[in-house]
Amino acid sequence: MKRITILKRDINFTNLNGFSSSLQHSLRIRDKDIDNVMYDQELTSNNKIFYKNEINDLDTSDENQKILNEIFEKISTSSSENTKTEEEKKNANNLKSYKNKLKNFYSVADDDVKDFVISTMQNFKKFDENNYREFLIANSISLKSVKNQTALMKKFCDASATYEASSKKNNIYNANQVKEVILVIPKKNGIDVSEKTNSFLLKTAIDFYKENHPNNEILIAFSHSDETTNHCHLFLNLRNSKTNKFDFVEQETELAEKNQTMALRNKPKFEDFKTEKRKDSVAKKLLLNETQKWRGETLQRLFYQHFNKSAKEQAMNFEAVFNVKDSSNEDAYKFMNEQSKLPKEKRQLNMLHLQTETIQKKIEVSKAVLSEESEKTTNAIGTRNKNQIVIERQKDVYSRKNKELSELKLEVERYNKEKEKKRTEIKRFEEDLKKLKQEETTHKESIKSFTQEYCAKIFDEMRVLYLQVLGLKPFFDRALKNSRLGKIFLKNDALDEDEFIARVKDIVKDKSVTALEFYCSIDRHYDKKDKDLEARTKNLLREEVKHRAANNKNSKNEWTENLDRSAPSSKVENEDSHKLKNT
């Protein structure tokens, strides 16, 4: 957000000639030879006019002359209708004289006479000359005095009636008729002059006076995009359309009081300036001056608030800040104040001066550039002559470098071919690696599947071994053989030691080493009373395991034999062999 300063200047016109001249300039129709160089005619089409509550492009001079005549006629007619004539002004002075003479008369008279005279003055419309004369005679007033006082009262009443009629005319001598408001973004802020910025200034000024002074007509307003700064003009009728009075200062005071919270200080009071040694007239003059300053400060802050609010709503990307006067900018303010009092054609910051200054700068820059270029040209010629030998040498170097470049290109070409060959090999290696990883995953899945099947097979062998050994129990238990039932059913079937060993060996011969080791690792397969059977069986199984180990047959070998690592289950050609291996 860019922080800028703004300048708002008010000009009050009592002389309609001054108002007419300023309005002609704003309408671009003033007949002065210097006016056509005070602004850029190519940009005049970007100017805007606010008239009859509408904003339009500033049109041709013929149309603008018509607008000037309409406004001037309106102000002139209103001024003449509301301005007291010389006769009415003379009557007002006479009325004061009559009033003073009557006061001198009743101030030395009896109370009854005094009250009657004052009552007659107050009710001048009901004055009856005969009744007034008879009352004075009845109160012992001399005939000569009665005649003079009766004639004086008649003059007073006639003058009062005339004054009452003329008092409705609210123009006072030298009253301000029109206010011109000029709103400017000074050039030092670096804001380019544009139609957008000037239209924003115009709308901001219009909205401010419509909102805060609705009873004062905006006669006309302009934005000028063809001068050196972004600015607008607004002409305000200072006659209050509601009260028909020139009460703009009172309105501004009321507006400042309404926005007292924005003021930097409280409104000055008479007591602030009244001292024992100071006269009331001096104190009142000081109060008036300070009140004017206070009103100006407060209204300035109110306008800045309105300006920044409008800038934010219209996304202008800048905000106005107060530029406090101090010793560092005192000369600048003094210069601005002096320039503002001069006609535009004599100001240093007008379009003519700007154009002249711009042309002069261009001339100076062109001279400097020409001088610099001339020097450069001379130096270039000298350098070229001096470097002729160097140029020839550079040609030889170029030829040699060109040859080296050709050789380098061939080398680069060979390198690129080799690089492409390696890239192909790397790609093939990556594909092989991908294939190996895929087969590794497949093989892991095959091992997992085989492990599950192998474990199921071992547990199945374990179950069969358990049942087959359990089947030897009746033949091993000699007590059962000698029992009554044993003698009937078992007869001579009890096994001796060798037969028992042979029977167990026959059972385990087709069992895997893993199943045998698993059986031996578990205690109490059977009932407690069968522990001898279990112990003898385990001893025989351990001997079998040792025997197989001596012949290089153990659980590890069995696992390897059952697992075909070269044939993962994912390969179609090995699926059948894999299944057969695990059955």
Tab-separated table of C-alpha atoms in Angstrom, residues 1-4 310-320:
chain	number	residue	atom	x	y	z
A	1	MET	CA	0.000	0.000	0.000
A	2	LYS	CA	1.608	3.292	-1.163
A	3	ARG	CA	1.446	6.194	1.305
A	4	ILE	CA	0.822	9.555	-0.373
A	310	SER	CA	-13.061	5.419	-0.976
A	311	ALA	CA	-9.518	4.439	-2.048
A	312	LYS	CA	-9.866	1.089	-0.280
A	313	GLU	CA	-13.305	0.398	-1.808
A	314	GLN	CA	-12.022	1.170	-5.314
A	315	ALA	CA	-8.718	-0.752	-4.823
A	316	MET	CA	-6.514	2.258	-5.628
A	317	ASN	CA	-3.533	0.780	-3.715
A	318	PHE	CA	-2.668	4.028	-1.931
A	319	GLU	CA	-3.690	5.854	1.235
A	320	ALA	CA	-3.389	9.509	2.215
